Tab-separated table of C-alpha atoms in Angstrom:
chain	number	residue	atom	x	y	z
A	272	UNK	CA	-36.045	100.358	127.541
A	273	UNK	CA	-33.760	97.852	126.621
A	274	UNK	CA	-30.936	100.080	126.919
A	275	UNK	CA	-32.029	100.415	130.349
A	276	UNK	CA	-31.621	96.548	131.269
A	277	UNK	CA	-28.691	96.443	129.526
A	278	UNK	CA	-26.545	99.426	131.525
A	279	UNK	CA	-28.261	97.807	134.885
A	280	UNK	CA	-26.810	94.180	133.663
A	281	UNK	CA	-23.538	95.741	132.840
A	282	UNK	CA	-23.276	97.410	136.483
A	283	UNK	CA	-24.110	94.233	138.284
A	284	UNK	CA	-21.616	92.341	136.318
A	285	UNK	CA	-19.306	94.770	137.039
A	286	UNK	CA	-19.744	95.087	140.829
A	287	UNK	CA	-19.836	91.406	140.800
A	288	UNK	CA	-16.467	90.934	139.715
A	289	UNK	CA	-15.077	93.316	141.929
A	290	UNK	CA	-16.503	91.542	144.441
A	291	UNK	CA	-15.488	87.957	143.375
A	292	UNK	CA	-11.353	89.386	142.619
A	293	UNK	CA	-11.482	91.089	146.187
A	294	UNK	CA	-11.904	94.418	145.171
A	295	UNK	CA	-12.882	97.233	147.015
A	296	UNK	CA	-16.203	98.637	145.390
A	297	UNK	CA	-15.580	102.626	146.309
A	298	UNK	CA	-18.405	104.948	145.116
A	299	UNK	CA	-18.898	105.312	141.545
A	300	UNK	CA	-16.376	102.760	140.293
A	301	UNK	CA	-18.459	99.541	139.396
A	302	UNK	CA	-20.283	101.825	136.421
A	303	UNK	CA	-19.693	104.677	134.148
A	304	UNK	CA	-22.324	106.444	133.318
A	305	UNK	CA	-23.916	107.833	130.034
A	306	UNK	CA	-25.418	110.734	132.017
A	307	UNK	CA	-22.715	111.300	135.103
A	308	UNK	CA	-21.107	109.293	137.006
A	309	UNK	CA	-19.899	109.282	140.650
A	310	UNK	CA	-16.451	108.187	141.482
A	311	UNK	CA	-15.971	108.473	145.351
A	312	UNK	CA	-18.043	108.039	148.439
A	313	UNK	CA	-20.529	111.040	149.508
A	314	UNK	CA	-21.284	111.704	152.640
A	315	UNK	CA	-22.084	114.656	155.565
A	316	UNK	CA	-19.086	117.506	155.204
A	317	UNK	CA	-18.624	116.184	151.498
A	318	UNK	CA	-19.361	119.400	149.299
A	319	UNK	CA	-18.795	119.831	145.404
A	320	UNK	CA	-20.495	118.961	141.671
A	321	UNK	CA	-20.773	115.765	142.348
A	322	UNK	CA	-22.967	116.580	145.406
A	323	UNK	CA	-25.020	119.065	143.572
A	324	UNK	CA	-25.600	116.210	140.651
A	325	UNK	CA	-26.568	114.257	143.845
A	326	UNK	CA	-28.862	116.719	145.319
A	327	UNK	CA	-30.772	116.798	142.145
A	328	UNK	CA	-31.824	113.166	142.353
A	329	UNK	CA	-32.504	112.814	145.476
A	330	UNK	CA	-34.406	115.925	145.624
A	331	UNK	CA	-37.770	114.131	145.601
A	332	UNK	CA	-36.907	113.582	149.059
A	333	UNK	CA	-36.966	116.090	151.787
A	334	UNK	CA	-39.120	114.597	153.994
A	335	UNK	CA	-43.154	116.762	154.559
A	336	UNK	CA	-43.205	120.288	153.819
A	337	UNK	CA	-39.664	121.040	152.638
A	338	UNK	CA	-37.378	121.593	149.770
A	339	UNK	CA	-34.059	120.289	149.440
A	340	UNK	CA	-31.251	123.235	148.811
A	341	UNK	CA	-29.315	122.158	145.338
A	342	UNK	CA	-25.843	123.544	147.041
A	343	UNK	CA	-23.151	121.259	146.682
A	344	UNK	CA	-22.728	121.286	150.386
A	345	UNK	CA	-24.017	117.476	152.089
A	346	UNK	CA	-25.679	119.079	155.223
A	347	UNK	CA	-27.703	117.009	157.125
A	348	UNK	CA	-31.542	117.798	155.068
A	349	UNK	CA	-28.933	116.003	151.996
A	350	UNK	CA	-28.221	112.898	154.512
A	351	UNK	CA	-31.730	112.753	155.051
A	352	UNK	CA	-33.023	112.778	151.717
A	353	UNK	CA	-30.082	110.313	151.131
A	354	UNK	CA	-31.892	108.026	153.818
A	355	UNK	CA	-35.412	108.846	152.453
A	356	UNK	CA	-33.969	107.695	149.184
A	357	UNK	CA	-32.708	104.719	150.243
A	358	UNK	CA	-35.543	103.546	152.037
A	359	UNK	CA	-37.763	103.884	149.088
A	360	UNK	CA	-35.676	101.604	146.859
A	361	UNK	CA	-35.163	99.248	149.675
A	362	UNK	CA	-31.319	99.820	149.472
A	363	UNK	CA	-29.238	100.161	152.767
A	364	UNK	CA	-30.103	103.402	154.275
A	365	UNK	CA	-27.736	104.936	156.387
A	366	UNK	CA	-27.291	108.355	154.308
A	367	UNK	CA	-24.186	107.646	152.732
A	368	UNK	CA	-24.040	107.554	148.792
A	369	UNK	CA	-21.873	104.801	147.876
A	370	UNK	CA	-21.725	102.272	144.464
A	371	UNK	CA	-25.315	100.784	145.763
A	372	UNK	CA	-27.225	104.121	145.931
A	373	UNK	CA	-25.434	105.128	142.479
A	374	UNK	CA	-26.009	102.194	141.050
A	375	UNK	CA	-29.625	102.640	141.685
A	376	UNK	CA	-29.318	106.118	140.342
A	377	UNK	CA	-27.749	104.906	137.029
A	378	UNK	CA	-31.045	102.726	136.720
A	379	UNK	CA	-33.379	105.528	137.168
A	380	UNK	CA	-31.828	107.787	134.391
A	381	UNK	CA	-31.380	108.137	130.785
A	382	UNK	CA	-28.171	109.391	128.672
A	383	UNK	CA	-29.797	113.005	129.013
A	384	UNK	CA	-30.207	112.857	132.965
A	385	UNK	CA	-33.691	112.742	132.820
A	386	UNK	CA	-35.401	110.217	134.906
A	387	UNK	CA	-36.468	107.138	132.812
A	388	UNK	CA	-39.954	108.301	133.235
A	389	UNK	CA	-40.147	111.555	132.082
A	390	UNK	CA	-38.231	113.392	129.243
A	391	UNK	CA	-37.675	117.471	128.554
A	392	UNK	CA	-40.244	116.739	125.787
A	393	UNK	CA	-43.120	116.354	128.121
A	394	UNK	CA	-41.799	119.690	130.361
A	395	UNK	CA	-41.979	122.231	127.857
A	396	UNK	CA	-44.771	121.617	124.687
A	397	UNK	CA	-44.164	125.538	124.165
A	398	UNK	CA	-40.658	125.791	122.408
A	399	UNK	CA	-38.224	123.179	121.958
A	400	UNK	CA	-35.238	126.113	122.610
A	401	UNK	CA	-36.875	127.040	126.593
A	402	UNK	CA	-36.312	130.669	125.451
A	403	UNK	CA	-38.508	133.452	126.084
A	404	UNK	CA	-39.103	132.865	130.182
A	405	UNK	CA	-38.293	135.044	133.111
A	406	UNK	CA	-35.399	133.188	133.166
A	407	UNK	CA	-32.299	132.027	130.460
A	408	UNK	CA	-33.060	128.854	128.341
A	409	UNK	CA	-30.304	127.512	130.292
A	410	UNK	CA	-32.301	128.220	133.789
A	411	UNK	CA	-35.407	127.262	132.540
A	412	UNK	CA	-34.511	123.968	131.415
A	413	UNK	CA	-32.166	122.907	134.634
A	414	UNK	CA	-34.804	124.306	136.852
A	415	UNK	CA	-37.313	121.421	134.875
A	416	UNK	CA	-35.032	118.720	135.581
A	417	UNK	CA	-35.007	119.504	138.883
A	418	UNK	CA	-38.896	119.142	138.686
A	419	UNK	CA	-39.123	115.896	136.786
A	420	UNK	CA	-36.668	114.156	139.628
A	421	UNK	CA	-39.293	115.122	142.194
A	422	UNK	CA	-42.024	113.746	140.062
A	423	UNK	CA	-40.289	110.947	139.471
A	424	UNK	CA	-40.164	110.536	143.699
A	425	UNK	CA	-43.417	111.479	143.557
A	426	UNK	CA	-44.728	108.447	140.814
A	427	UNK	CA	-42.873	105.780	142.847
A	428	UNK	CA	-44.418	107.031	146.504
A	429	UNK	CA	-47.875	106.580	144.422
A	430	UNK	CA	-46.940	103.133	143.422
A	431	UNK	CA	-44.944	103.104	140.347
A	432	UNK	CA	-48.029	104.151	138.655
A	433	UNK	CA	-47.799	106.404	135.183
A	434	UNK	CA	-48.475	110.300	136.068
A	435	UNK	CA	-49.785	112.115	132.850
A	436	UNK	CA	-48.146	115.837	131.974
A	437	UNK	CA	-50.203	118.739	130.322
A	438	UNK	CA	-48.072	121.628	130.994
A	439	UNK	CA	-44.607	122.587	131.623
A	440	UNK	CA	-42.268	125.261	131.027
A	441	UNK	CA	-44.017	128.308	129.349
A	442	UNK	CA	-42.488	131.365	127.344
A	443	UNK	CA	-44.716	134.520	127.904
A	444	UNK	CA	-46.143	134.352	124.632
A	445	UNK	CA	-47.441	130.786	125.410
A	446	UNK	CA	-48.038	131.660	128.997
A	447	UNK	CA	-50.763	134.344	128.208
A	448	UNK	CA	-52.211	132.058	125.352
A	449	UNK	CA	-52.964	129.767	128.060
A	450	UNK	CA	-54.179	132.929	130.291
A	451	UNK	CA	-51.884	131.530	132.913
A	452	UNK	CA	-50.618	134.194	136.158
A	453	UNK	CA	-48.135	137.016	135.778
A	454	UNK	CA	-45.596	135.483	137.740
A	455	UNK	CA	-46.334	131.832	137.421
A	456	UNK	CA	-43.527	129.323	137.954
A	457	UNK	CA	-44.132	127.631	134.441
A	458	UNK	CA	-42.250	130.932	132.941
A	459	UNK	CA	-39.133	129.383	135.254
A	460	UNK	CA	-39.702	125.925	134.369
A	461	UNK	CA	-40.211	125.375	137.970
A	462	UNK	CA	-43.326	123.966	137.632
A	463	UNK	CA	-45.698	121.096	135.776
A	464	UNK	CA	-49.599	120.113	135.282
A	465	UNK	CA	-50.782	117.470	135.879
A	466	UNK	CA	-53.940	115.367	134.479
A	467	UNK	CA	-55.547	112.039	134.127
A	468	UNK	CA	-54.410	109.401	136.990
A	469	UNK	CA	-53.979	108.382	139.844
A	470	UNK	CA	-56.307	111.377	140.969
A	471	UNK	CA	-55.642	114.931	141.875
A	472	UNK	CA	-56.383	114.645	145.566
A	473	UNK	CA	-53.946	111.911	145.691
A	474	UNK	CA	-51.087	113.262	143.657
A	475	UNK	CA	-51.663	116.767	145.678
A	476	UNK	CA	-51.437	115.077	149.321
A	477	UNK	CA	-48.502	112.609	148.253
A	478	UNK	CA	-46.749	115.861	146.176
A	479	UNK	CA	-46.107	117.420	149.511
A	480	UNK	CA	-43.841	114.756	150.758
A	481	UNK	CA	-41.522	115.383	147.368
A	482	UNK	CA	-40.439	118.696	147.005
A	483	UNK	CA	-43.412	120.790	146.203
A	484	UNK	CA	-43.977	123.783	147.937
A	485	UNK	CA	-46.193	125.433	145.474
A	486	UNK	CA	-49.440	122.608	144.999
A	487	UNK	CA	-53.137	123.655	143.456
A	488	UNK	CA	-55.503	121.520	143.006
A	489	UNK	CA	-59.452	121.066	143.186
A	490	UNK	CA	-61.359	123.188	145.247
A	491	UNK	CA	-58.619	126.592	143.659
A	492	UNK	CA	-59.465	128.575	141.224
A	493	UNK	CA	-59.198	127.038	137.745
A	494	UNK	CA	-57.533	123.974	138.982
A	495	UNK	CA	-60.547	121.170	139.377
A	496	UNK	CA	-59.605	119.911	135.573
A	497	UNK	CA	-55.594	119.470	137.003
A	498	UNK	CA	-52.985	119.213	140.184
A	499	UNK	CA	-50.697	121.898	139.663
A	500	UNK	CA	-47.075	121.288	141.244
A	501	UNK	CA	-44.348	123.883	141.668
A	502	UNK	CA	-41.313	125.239	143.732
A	503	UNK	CA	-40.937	128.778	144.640
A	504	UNK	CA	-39.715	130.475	147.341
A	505	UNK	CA	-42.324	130.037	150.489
A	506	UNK	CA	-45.132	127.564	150.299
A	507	UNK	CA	-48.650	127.848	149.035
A	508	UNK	CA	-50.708	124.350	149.347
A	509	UNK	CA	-54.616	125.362	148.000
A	510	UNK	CA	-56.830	122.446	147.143
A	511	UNK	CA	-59.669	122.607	149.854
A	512	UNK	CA	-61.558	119.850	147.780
A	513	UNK	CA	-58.849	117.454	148.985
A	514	UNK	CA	-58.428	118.668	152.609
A	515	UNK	CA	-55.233	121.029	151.854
């Protein structure tokens, strides 16, 4: 934590004196970054790693119902979940990812890339290595990333408060221990459980505002004890206990 306030100091020092000496703060340059850092201005038609790194992040944010394409190509569902983003952290928000939107990125993740609120730890409790998937260790543990920066979306949109993890990625060995589906997105690392607070009803209806396509919750089978969130290819909300 205190490694936190002390990279968010630095930055606003930083952008500071740029500011004071004349400078012209361009995207990316007030910081550098233990995770990634941004060096120029993103915006529609911009296209490359640096938009993919910023697709991840912002990925929490597609607006009701949809899924943000990781691409590398700022279309206009990118601008909006630029905007979305903004909005939520009370920054400017005109869909364009300069040094104030990074800066606010830079805040929000650790040294690994993981959002401050959630770690690879928490995402898979069934082997540290992510092997033995439907998918490469690699896959498996990019794919979870993706899915912790949409629950960290997700924890702010429910008011900052803490959102407890019980399941993550799953090899097939661990996935039929748990007697969990054939084809379930855990084997992926595409998708997380969910337990404790706030409650399930409440983290399923907010869930579909950040990313989710796949959500289960009370009123499915086997999912009363837990809000099950996932991406996949077409969506399947069931949780008739909550209204969805």
């Amino acid at each position: 934590m205190l490694r936190r306030h002390v990279r968010s100091l630095l930055a606003f020092v930083m952008l500071a004196s740029l500011t004071v000496l004349g400078g012209v703060v361009t995207a990316g340059t007030a910081h550098a970054d233990g995770c990634y850092t941004w060096n120029r201005t993103l915006s529609q038609g911009s296209s490359g790693e640096d938009v993919r790194q910023l697709q991840i992040r912002v990925a929490g944010y597609p607006g009701y119902g949809s899924v943000l394409a990781i691409d590398g190509q700022f279309g206009a569902a990118t601008k909006a979940a630029v905007t979305r983003f903004q909005q939520a952290y009370g920054l400017s928000a005109d869909g364009v990812a300069g040094s104030q939107t990074y800066t606010k990125l830079y805040a929000l993740q650790d040294d690994d890339c993981t959002p401050v609120h959630f770690t690879y730890a928490e995402m898979n409790r069934c082997n540290s290595d992510w092997s033995g998937g439907a998918v490469s260790a690699a896959t498996a543990k990019s794919n979870a990333l993706q899915q912790m920066w949409k629950l960290e979306a997700l924890r702010h949109a429910l008011g900052d408060r803490a959102l407890t993890t019980s399941s993550g990625f799953r090899s097939t060995s661990c996935n039929n221990a748990v007697g969990g589906a054939a084809g379930s997105n855990h084997l992926y690392g595409r998708a997380i459980d969910l337990t404790g607070t706030p409650s399930f009803c409440e983290i399923a209806k907010e869930a579909r505002n950040h990313g989710f396509n796949e959500i289960l919750g009370p009123g499915y089978p086997d999912h009363n004890d837990h809000a099950h969130l996932g991406t996949q290819n077409s969506r399947f909300w069931s949780a008739s206990s909550c209204g969805i």
